Amino acid sequence: MIRTVESEHHMSPQVLAAYSYCETVTGHQARNFAYGIRLLPTPKRRAMSALYALSRRVDDIGDGTLPTDVKAERLEETRTLLGRVGDGKVAEDDTDPVAVALAHASRVFPIPLGGLDELIDGVLMDVRGETYESWDDLKVYCRCVAGAIGRLSLGVFGTEPGARGAERAPEYADTLGLALQLTNILRDIREDAGNGRVYLPADDLAKFGCSAGFHGPTPPEGSDFAGLVHFEVRRARALFAEGYRLLPLLDRRSGACVAAMAGIYRRLLDRIEREPEAVLRGRVSLPGREKAYVAMRGLSGLDTRTVSRQTVRRRA
């Protein structure tokens, strides 16, 4: 639930400028995300942009070219900044616009800022070059870098008053984050391999003969790469099915935002399933017109109504 509603007339110029900066960052660097949040009312859209801008900063530190120890230091500095935000110690005339916007958003919405600490923990895993033996191990990482974002976003969205099962909304938001992250991992297999990162569980790679890794536009010799991709796609689809149970718990525009963002990734998953080796040749993406269609589908409430009917049948 929104704690207060502040119009532009009552918002300081510094806060408005800070939000404008965060929205610019989001529009330039997060195309899929931006398609979803444009469906939100202005206060929620701004708050989501502030969350994205801070998350982008954390990701950029982890993905940058700085030495490992410097990356770790910068991430801990960001954690300290989050502590200042949470303690209400960021002034509106602070020189960091992301901190100003996030501080304001956290006063307006019940955002669980600890989720950003989890994001930092996940990026530190990247910095240390951790790999994952099993899906259970990978889930820990995915919950940090994506499930936490789902729970943070839920703090902005809120749930519909009286929505049945609303107590499970954080669980569904977390699971939907896992679905999106696993889709990202499949999409970025080649790019991540080029950066020395392997995310898919070692158990799965071994099962399908892919332990040698992905270093070119073709699968490892003798491997069942398509089998590996289809196996992970099924896992992602199960996560999407569970996470989509969040939709009926949200108001119409928040539900449309989530349906749009998740819908884009589900369509990416469809493309990857149809042509698994495409992810070894380059990044699979959707054209703008298809993203716009997904956004309109979300705004229509079609996905929400479908999930609601399925939920009713489960209860019957």
CSV table of C-alpha atoms in Angstrom, one decimal:
chain,number,residue,atom,x,y,z
A,1,MET,CA,0.0,0.0,0.0
A,2,ILE,CA,1.3,3.5,-0.8
A,3,ARG,CA,2.1,5.4,2.4
A,4,THR,CA,1.7,8.8,0.9
A,5,VAL,CA,0.9,10.2,-2.5
A,6,GLU,CA,3.0,13.2,-3.4
A,7,SER,CA,2.2,15.3,-6.5
A,8,GLU,CA,4.8,17.0,-8.6
A,9,HIS,CA,3.7,20.3,-7.1
A,10,HIS,CA,4.7,19.2,-3.6
A,11,MET,CA,7.9,17.3,-4.6
A,12,SER,CA,11.1,19.3,-4.5
A,13,PRO,CA,13.0,20.1,-7.7
A,14,GLN,CA,15.9,18.0,-6.4
A,15,VAL,CA,13.7,14.9,-6.1
A,16,LEU,CA,12.0,15.5,-9.4
A,17,ALA,CA,15.5,15.9,-11.1
A,18,ALA,CA,16.7,12.7,-9.3
A,19,TYR,CA,13.7,10.7,-10.6
A,20,SER,CA,14.2,12.1,-14.1
A,21,TYR,CA,17.8,10.9,-14.1
A,22,CYS,CA,16.8,7.4,-13.0
A,23,GLU,CA,14.1,7.3,-15.7
A,24,THR,CA,16.7,8.3,-18.3
A,25,VAL,CA,19.0,5.5,-17.1
A,26,THR,CA,16.2,3.0,-17.3
A,27,GLY,CA,15.0,4.1,-20.7
A,28,HIS,CA,18.5,3.9,-22.2
A,29,GLN,CA,19.7,0.7,-20.6
A,30,ALA,CA,16.7,-1.5,-19.8
A,31,ARG,CA,14.5,-1.9,-22.9
A,32,ASN,CA,12.5,-4.9,-21.7
A,33,PHE,CA,12.1,-3.4,-18.2
A,34,ALA,CA,11.1,0.0,-19.6
A,35,TYR,CA,8.4,-1.6,-21.8
A,36,GLY,CA,6.7,-2.9,-18.6
A,37,ILE,CA,7.1,0.0,-16.2
A,38,ARG,CA,5.6,2.5,-18.7
A,39,LEU,CA,2.3,0.9,-18.0
A,40,LEU,CA,2.4,2.0,-14.3
A,41,PRO,CA,1.1,5.2,-12.9
A,42,THR,CA,3.7,7.9,-12.5
A,43,PRO,CA,4.6,7.4,-8.8
A,44,LYS,CA,5.1,3.7,-9.2
A,45,ARG,CA,7.0,4.1,-12.5
A,46,ARG,CA,9.4,6.6,-10.9
A,47,ALA,CA,10.0,4.3,-7.9
A,48,MET,CA,10.7,1.3,-10.2
A,49,SER,CA,13.2,3.5,-12.1
A,50,ALA,CA,15.0,4.3,-8.9
A,51,LEU,CA,15.2,0.6,-8.1
A,52,TYR,CA,16.5,-0.1,-11.6
A,53,ALA,CA,19.1,2.7,-11.5
A,54,LEU,CA,20.6,1.4,-8.2
A,55,SER,CA,20.5,-2.2,-9.5
A,56,ARG,CA,22.2,-1.1,-12.7
A,57,ARG,CA,25.0,0.5,-10.8
A,58,VAL,CA,25.6,-2.7,-8.8
A,59,ASP,CA,25.5,-4.8,-12.0
A,60,ASP,CA,27.9,-2.4,-13.8
A,61,ILE,CA,30.4,-2.7,-11.0
A,62,GLY,CA,30.3,-6.5,-11.2
A,63,ASP,CA,30.5,-6.5,-15.0
A,64,GLY,CA,33.2,-3.9,-15.3
A,65,THR,CA,36.9,-4.2,-15.9
A,66,LEU,CA,38.1,-3.1,-12.5
A,67,PRO,CA,40.3,-5.5,-10.5
A,68,THR,CA,38.4,-8.0,-8.3
A,69,ASP,CA,39.4,-6.3,-5.0
A,70,VAL,CA,38.3,-2.9,-6.3
A,71,LYS,CA,35.0,-4.3,-7.4
A,72,ALA,CA,34.4,-5.8,-4.0
A,73,GLU,CA,35.3,-2.4,-2.4
A,74,ARG,CA,32.9,-0.5,-4.6
A,75,LEU,CA,30.1,-3.0,-3.9
A,76,GLU,CA,30.6,-2.5,-0.2
A,77,GLU,CA,30.6,1.2,-0.6
A,78,THR,CA,27.2,0.8,-2.3
A,79,ARG,CA,26.0,-1.3,0.6
A,80,THR,CA,27.0,1.5,2.9
A,81,LEU,CA,25.0,3.9,0.7
A,82,LEU,CA,22.0,1.6,1.0
A,83,GLY,CA,22.4,1.8,4.8
A,84,ARG,CA,22.2,5.6,4.6
A,85,VAL,CA,19.1,5.3,2.5
A,86,GLY,CA,17.4,2.9,4.9
A,87,ASP,CA,18.4,5.1,7.9
A,88,GLY,CA,16.9,8.2,6.3
A,89,LYS,CA,20.3,9.9,6.1
A,90,VAL,CA,20.2,10.9,2.4
A,91,ALA,CA,19.2,14.6,2.0
A,92,GLU,CA,17.2,15.8,-1.0
A,93,ASP,CA,20.2,17.9,-2.1
A,94,ASP,CA,22.6,15.0,-2.0
A,95,THR,CA,24.9,14.9,-5.0
A,96,ASP,CA,23.9,11.3,-5.9
A,97,PRO,CA,20.6,11.4,-7.8
A,98,VAL,CA,20.0,7.6,-7.5
A,99,ALA,CA,20.3,7.8,-3.7
A,100,VAL,CA,17.9,10.8,-3.6
A,101,ALA,CA,15.3,9.0,-5.8
A,102,LEU,CA,15.6,5.7,-3.9
A,103,ALA,CA,15.4,7.5,-0.5
A,104,HIS,CA,12.2,9.2,-1.6
A,105,ALA,CA,10.7,6.1,-3.1
A,106,SER,CA,11.3,4.1,0.1
A,107,ARG,CA,9.4,6.8,2.0
A,108,VAL,CA,6.4,6.6,-0.3
A,109,PHE,CA,6.3,2.8,-0.7
A,110,PRO,CA,7.1,-0.1,1.7
A,111,ILE,CA,10.2,-1.2,-0.3
A,112,PRO,CA,12.1,-4.0,1.4
A,113,LEU,CA,15.6,-2.4,0.9
A,114,GLY,CA,17.3,-5.5,2.2
A,115,GLY,CA,16.6,-7.0,-1.3
A,116,LEU,CA,19.3,-4.7,-2.7
A,117,ASP,CA,21.8,-6.1,-0.1
A,118,GLU,CA,20.9,-9.5,-1.5
A,119,LEU,CA,21.6,-8.2,-5.0
A,120,ILE,CA,25.0,-7.1,-3.9
A,121,ASP,CA,25.6,-10.5,-2.4
A,122,GLY,CA,24.8,-12.1,-5.8
A,123,VAL,CA,27.1,-9.8,-7.7
A,124,LEU,CA,29.9,-10.6,-5.3
A,125,MET,CA,29.4,-14.2,-6.3
A,126,ASP,CA,30.0,-13.1,-9.9
A,127,VAL,CA,33.1,-11.1,-8.8
A,128,ARG,CA,34.5,-14.2,-7.1
A,129,GLY,CA,33.8,-16.3,-10.2
A,130,GLU,CA,31.6,-18.8,-8.4
A,131,THR,CA,30.1,-21.8,-10.3
A,132,TYR,CA,27.2,-24.0,-9.4
A,133,GLU,CA,27.1,-27.7,-9.0
A,134,SER,CA,23.3,-28.2,-8.9
A,135,TRP,CA,20.1,-26.3,-9.5
A,136,ASP,CA,19.7,-25.9,-5.7
A,137,ASP,CA,23.1,-24.0,-5.7
A,138,LEU,CA,22.1,-21.9,-8.7
A,139,LYS,CA,18.8,-21.0,-7.1
A,140,VAL,CA,20.7,-19.3,-4.3
A,141,TYR,CA,22.4,-17.0,-6.8
A,142,CYS,CA,19.2,-16.4,-8.8
A,143,ARG,CA,17.3,-15.5,-5.7
A,144,CYS,CA,19.9,-12.9,-4.9
A,145,VAL,CA,20.1,-11.2,-8.3
A,146,ALA,CA,16.5,-11.7,-9.5
A,147,GLY,CA,14.2,-13.1,-6.9
A,148,ALA,CA,15.2,-10.1,-4.7
A,149,ILE,CA,14.3,-7.7,-7.5
A,150,GLY,CA,10.8,-9.4,-7.7
A,151,ARG,CA,10.3,-8.8,-4.0
A,152,LEU,CA,11.5,-5.2,-4.2
A,153,SER,CA,9.2,-4.6,-7.0
A,154,LEU,CA,6.3,-6.0,-5.0
A,155,GLY,CA,7.0,-3.4,-2.4
A,156,VAL,CA,6.1,-0.8,-5.1
A,157,PHE,CA,3.2,-2.7,-6.7
A,158,GLY,CA,1.5,-3.7,-3.4
A,159,THR,CA,-1.4,-6.2,-3.5
A,160,GLU,CA,-5.0,-5.6,-4.0
A,161,PRO,CA,-6.9,-5.2,-0.7
A,162,GLY,CA,-8.6,-8.4,0.2
A,163,ALA,CA,-6.9,-10.4,-2.5
A,164,ARG,CA,-7.1,-14.1,-1.6
A,165,GLY,CA,-3.7,-15.6,-1.0
A,166,ALA,CA,-1.9,-12.3,-0.9
A,167,GLU,CA,0.4,-13.6,1.8
A,168,ARG,CA,2.1,-15.7,-0.8
A,169,ALA,CA,2.7,-12.7,-3.1
A,170,PRO,CA,6.4,-12.4,-2.1
A,171,GLU,CA,7.0,-16.1,-2.8
A,172,TYR,CA,5.4,-15.8,-6.3
A,173,ALA,CA,7.4,-12.6,-7.0
A,174,ASP,CA,10.6,-14.4,-6.0
A,175,THR,CA,9.8,-17.4,-8.2
A,176,LEU,CA,9.0,-15.2,-11.2
A,177,GLY,CA,12.4,-13.5,-10.7
A,178,LEU,CA,14.0,-17.0,-10.9
A,179,ALA,CA,12.1,-17.7,-14.2
A,180,LEU,CA,13.4,-14.5,-15.7
A,181,GLN,CA,16.9,-15.1,-14.6
A,182,LEU,CA,17.1,-18.6,-15.9
A,183,THR,CA,15.8,-17.3,-19.2
A,184,ASN,CA,18.6,-14.7,-19.1
A,185,ILE,CA,21.2,-17.4,-18.4
A,186,LEU,CA,20.0,-19.4,-21.5
A,187,ARG,CA,20.0,-16.3,-23.7
A,188,ASP,CA,23.5,-15.2,-22.6
A,189,ILE,CA,25.3,-18.5,-22.7
A,190,ARG,CA,27.8,-17.5,-25.3
A,191,GLU,CA,28.4,-14.0,-23.9
A,192,ASP,CA,28.9,-15.3,-20.4
A,193,ALA,CA,31.3,-18.0,-21.6
A,194,GLY,CA,33.3,-15.3,-23.3
A,195,ASN,CA,33.5,-13.5,-20.0
A,196,GLY,CA,34.7,-16.6,-18.2
A,197,ARG,CA,31.3,-17.2,-16.5
A,198,VAL,CA,29.4,-20.4,-16.3
A,199,TYR,CA,26.0,-20.4,-14.7
A,200,LEU,CA,24.2,-23.6,-15.7
A,201,PRO,CA,24.6,-26.3,-13.1
A,202,ALA,CA,27.6,-28.6,-13.6
A,203,ASP,CA,25.3,-31.5,-13.0
A,204,ASP,CA,23.2,-30.5,-16.0
A,205,LEU,CA,26.2,-29.8,-18.2
A,206,ALA,CA,27.6,-33.2,-17.5
A,207,LYS,CA,24.3,-34.9,-18.1
A,208,PHE,CA,24.1,-33.5,-21.6
A,209,GLY,CA,27.8,-33.8,-22.5
A,210,CYS,CA,28.4,-30.0,-22.3
A,211,SER,CA,31.0,-29.8,-19.6
A,212,ALA,CA,33.6,-28.6,-22.1
A,213,GLY,CA,31.8,-25.3,-22.2
A,214,PHE,CA,30.7,-23.0,-25.0
A,215,HIS,CA,33.5,-21.3,-26.8
A,216,GLY,CA,32.1,-20.9,-30.3
A,217,PRO,CA,29.0,-20.8,-32.5
A,218,THR,CA,28.5,-24.5,-32.4
A,219,PRO,CA,27.9,-26.9,-29.4
A,220,PRO,CA,30.7,-29.0,-27.9
A,221,GLU,CA,31.4,-32.0,-30.1
A,222,GLY,CA,29.3,-35.1,-29.2
A,223,SER,CA,27.0,-33.1,-26.8
A,224,ASP,CA,23.2,-33.0,-26.7
A,225,PHE,CA,23.1,-29.2,-26.5
A,226,ALA,CA,19.4,-29.1,-27.7
A,227,GLY,CA,18.6,-31.6,-24.9
A,228,LEU,CA,20.3,-29.3,-22.3
A,229,VAL,CA,18.4,-26.2,-23.5
A,230,HIS,CA,15.0,-28.0,-23.6
A,231,PHE,CA,15.7,-29.3,-20.1
A,232,GLU,CA,16.3,-25.8,-18.8
A,233,VAL,CA,13.4,-24.4,-20.8
A,234,ARG,CA,11.0,-26.9,-19.0
A,235,ARG,CA,12.4,-25.8,-15.7
A,236,ALA,CA,11.9,-22.1,-16.6
A,237,ARG,CA,8.4,-22.8,-17.8
A,238,ALA,CA,7.5,-24.4,-14.4
A,239,LEU,CA,8.9,-21.4,-12.6
A,240,PHE,CA,6.9,-19.0,-14.8
A,241,ALA,CA,3.7,-21.0,-14.2
A,242,GLU,CA,4.2,-20.7,-10.4
A,243,GLY,CA,5.3,-17.1,-10.5
A,244,TYR,CA,2.3,-16.0,-12.7
A,245,ARG,CA,0.1,-16.7,-9.7
A,246,LEU,CA,1.2,-13.3,-8.6
A,247,LEU,CA,-0.9,-11.6,-11.3
A,248,PRO,CA,-4.4,-11.9,-9.8
A,249,LEU,CA,-3.0,-10.4,-6.5
A,250,LEU,CA,-2.0,-7.1,-8.1
A,251,ASP,CA,-4.0,-4.1,-9.3
A,252,ARG,CA,-4.7,-3.8,-13.0
A,253,ARG,CA,-1.8,-1.6,-14.0
A,254,SER,CA,0.7,-3.4,-11.8
A,255,GLY,CA,-0.5,-6.7,-13.1
A,256,ALA,CA,-0.1,-5.4,-16.7
A,257,CYS,CA,3.5,-4.3,-15.9
A,258,VAL,CA,4.4,-7.7,-14.6
A,259,ALA,CA,2.6,-9.5,-17.4
A,260,ALA,CA,4.4,-7.4,-20.0
A,261,MET,CA,7.9,-7.9,-18.6
A,262,ALA,CA,7.4,-11.6,-17.9
A,263,GLY,CA,5.6,-12.0,-21.3
A,264,ILE,CA,8.7,-10.7,-23.1
A,265,TYR,CA,10.9,-13.2,-21.4
A,266,ARG,CA,8.4,-16.1,-22.0
A,267,ARG,CA,8.5,-15.3,-25.8
A,268,LEU,CA,12.3,-15.2,-25.6
A,269,LEU,CA,12.1,-18.7,-24.1
A,270,ASP,CA,9.8,-19.8,-26.9
A,271,ARG,CA,12.4,-18.6,-29.5
A,272,ILE,CA,15.3,-20.3,-27.6
A,273,GLU,CA,13.3,-23.6,-27.5
A,274,ARG,CA,12.6,-23.5,-31.2
A,275,GLU,CA,16.2,-22.9,-32.1
A,276,PRO,CA,18.5,-23.8,-29.3
A,277,GLU,CA,21.8,-23.2,-31.1
A,278,ALA,CA,20.8,-19.6,-31.9
A,279,VAL,CA,22.0,-18.6,-28.4
A,280,LEU,CA,25.6,-19.7,-29.4
A,281,ARG,CA,25.5,-17.4,-32.4
A,282,GLY,CA,24.4,-14.2,-30.7
A,283,ARG,CA,21.9,-12.7,-28.4
A,284,VAL,CA,18.3,-13.7,-29.1
A,285,SER,CA,15.9,-10.8,-28.8
A,286,LEU,CA,12.4,-9.7,-29.7
A,287,PRO,CA,11.6,-6.9,-32.2
A,288,GLY,CA,10.0,-3.8,-30.8
A,289,ARG,CA,6.6,-4.5,-32.4
A,290,GLU,CA,6.4,-7.9,-30.6
A,291,LYS,CA,7.3,-6.2,-27.3
A,292,ALA,CA,4.6,-3.7,-27.9
A,293,TYR,CA,2.1,-6.5,-28.5
A,294,VAL,CA,3.1,-8.2,-25.3
A,295,ALA,CA,2.6,-4.9,-23.4
A,296,MET,CA,-0.9,-4.4,-24.8
A,297,ARG,CA,-1.7,-8.0,-24.0
A,298,GLY,CA,-0.7,-7.3,-20.4
A,299,LEU,CA,-2.7,-4.2,-20.3
A,300,SER,CA,-5.8,-6.0,-21.5
A,301,GLY,CA,-5.6,-8.3,-18.5
A,302,LEU,CA,-5.7,-11.4,-20.6
A,303,ASP,CA,-2.9,-13.2,-18.7
A,304,THR,CA,-4.3,-12.2,-15.4
A,305,ARG,CA,-7.7,-13.6,-16.3
A,306,THR,CA,-6.1,-16.8,-17.6
A,307,VAL,CA,-4.2,-17.3,-14.3
A,308,SER,CA,-7.3,-16.5,-12.3
A,309,ARG,CA,-9.3,-19.2,-14.1
A,310,GLN,CA,-6.6,-21.7,-13.6
A,311,THR,CA,-6.4,-20.9,-9.9
A,312,VAL,CA,-10.1,-21.4,-9.5
A,313,ARG,CA,-9.9,-24.8,-11.2
A,314,ARG,CA,-7.1,-25.8,-8.8
A,315,ARG,CA,-9.3,-24.9,-5.8
A,316,ALA,CA,-12.4,-26.6,-7.2
